[in-house]
Amino acid sequence: MKEPQDYKATMKEFEAYRGWFCSRYPTPNCNKRLYEEYSDDESELTKPGHMALKQTAVLYHYPCPDGAFAALAAHIYLSASSLPPLFFPNTVYSPIKVEELPVDQISDAYLLDFVGPHGFVQQLSSKVDCVIILDHHKTALKMLEDGDFEGENVTKVIDMGRSGATIAYDFFKEKILALDNLKGIHKFECCHKLFEYIEDADLWRWRLHNSKAFSSGFKDLNIEFNATLNPSLFQQLLSLDVDHVINQGMSSLSQKQSLINEVLDQSYEIALDNGSSGNCLAVNADSVSDLRSELGHQLAEKSRNHNLRGIGAVVYRVPELNDDQILKVSLRSIENEDTTAISQKHGGGGHRNASSFMLTCQEFEQWKKLLLIIDDLYLQPDLSSSNASPLSQFPS
């Protein structure tokens, strides 16, 4: 077997090549393709004593600040280990499949702020030594109740009172305290305020001083949360200064509100689930989709003021899907209005006051057309009965 210093050099070369390979093939399965390429070449890494050493995989919610900071917490802890982890940004609209992961090279897998679709955890847990779930979405809680996370090698922390980032922060800080790693502990303590601001925005609490300004300033930085495409992601997040971000956000808040006002003026009514879930206001937001949370909550307020459900539907296309016929519908609600029941009907999920799902343009047009039909019926003067409801004209 090689001496330790030779082995470290080999791993360093491998990691350098992995960075180039994944930037060339920026897909969730780039690491799997990389291992296959090395295996074909019968390189040093395929020899006994090298590939037998497995790595930790971190799948995190993308593109989402809460998911990115959850991954940062994992990074701080795992950077103290002997082997670097594999980070996989995981989107809700196109979630990673187990077959896309290099499962033969993975010992344990963390699922941060997003557990994947039904069946994913069960399938993954049969391929790796351990699966650890750190999440806070109502959808994850429902899957837990349905038995999706059963298995002796599945650990889960699901807490709807914290965000994914702070759940990960608390989890990994406790682990690094057990290691008595002073450098790692110091990193956790230095960035604690950042995690608090991320949670305050993600849970829509806005309790911290200048929280909305921080959220606005953080968006203005336009950080790429894909750790494969942006290898310096975690260094960027660790270098953030709360006061500087707030100052930057102060100047952009009014400008963003002007954009939101313009879109709100173009809102229209839709029949959620073709009317079975009531009516609310919606907006087309392709140009301002990054403002969907603030836009959606203001839209929900406007919807309630129009005597509709206190839900706002922010509708936009996702360029990464390369399909103009697919729309993402981000629902935001106020007070006790629960959006998850609607989102789950269409394969989506999230929180009570914030969830999303995908819908075809044709399906969404039906939600709009139904309102036009109802309006036409109300305008008809010659209903068969003076006491008849226009809705009674629909076939049962």
Short mmCIF file of N, CA and C in Angstrom, two decimals, residues 27 85-86 141 148 178 188 198 230 232 253 265 310 328 347 367 394:
data_model
loop_
_atom_site.label_atom_id
_atom_site.label_comp_id
_atom_site.label_asym_id
_atom_site.label_seq_id
_atom_site.Cartn_x
_atom_site.Cartn_y
_atom_site.Cartn_z
N THR A 27 -24.27 18.26 -14.21
CA THR A 27 -25.53 17.55 -13.96
C THR A 27 -25.41 16.81 -12.64
N PRO A 85 -16.53 15.60 1.06
CA PRO A 85 -17.86 15.12 0.72
C PRO A 85 -18.21 15.41 -0.73
N LEU A 86 -19.25 14.77 -1.20
CA LEU A 86 -19.79 15.04 -2.54
C LEU A 86 -21.08 15.82 -2.36
N LEU A 141 -43.05 15.95 6.55
CA LEU A 141 -43.78 15.41 7.71
C LEU A 141 -44.86 14.44 7.27
N ASP A 148 -42.74 6.65 4.64
CA ASP A 148 -41.73 6.71 3.58
C ASP A 148 -40.31 6.62 4.11
N ALA A 178 -18.55 17.46 19.54
CA ALA A 178 -18.13 16.15 20.02
C ALA A 178 -16.71 15.82 19.57
N PHE A 188 -18.58 27.91 13.10
CA PHE A 188 -20.01 27.87 13.40
C PHE A 188 -20.44 29.11 14.19
N ILE A 198 -31.28 33.92 7.63
CA ILE A 198 -31.80 33.03 6.59
C ILE A 198 -33.08 32.36 7.07
N ASN A 230 -20.14 26.45 -8.79
CA ASN A 230 -19.50 27.51 -8.02
C ASN A 230 -18.69 26.88 -6.89
N SER A 232 -16.44 27.95 -5.07
CA SER A 232 -16.14 28.84 -3.94
C SER A 232 -17.40 29.20 -3.14
N LEU A 253 -34.53 47.87 -1.72
CA LEU A 253 -35.89 47.49 -1.31
C LEU A 253 -36.96 48.28 -2.05
N ASP A 265 -50.49 45.07 -10.26
CA ASP A 265 -51.52 45.77 -11.03
C ASP A 265 -52.08 44.91 -12.16
N GLY A 310 -57.11 33.84 0.86
CA GLY A 310 -55.88 34.59 1.13
C GLY A 310 -54.66 33.88 0.59
N LYS A 328 -44.31 26.85 -13.42
CA LYS A 328 -44.19 26.63 -11.98
C LYS A 328 -45.16 27.58 -11.30
N GLY A 347 -48.30 17.02 -7.29
CA GLY A 347 -46.96 16.48 -7.17
C GLY A 347 -45.95 17.40 -6.54
N TRP A 367 -57.90 26.83 -15.57
CA TRP A 367 -58.20 27.51 -14.31
C TRP A 367 -58.65 28.95 -14.58
N PHE A 394 -73.65 24.34 -14.94
CA PHE A 394 -72.59 23.41 -15.29
C PHE A 394 -73.10 21.98 -15.22
#
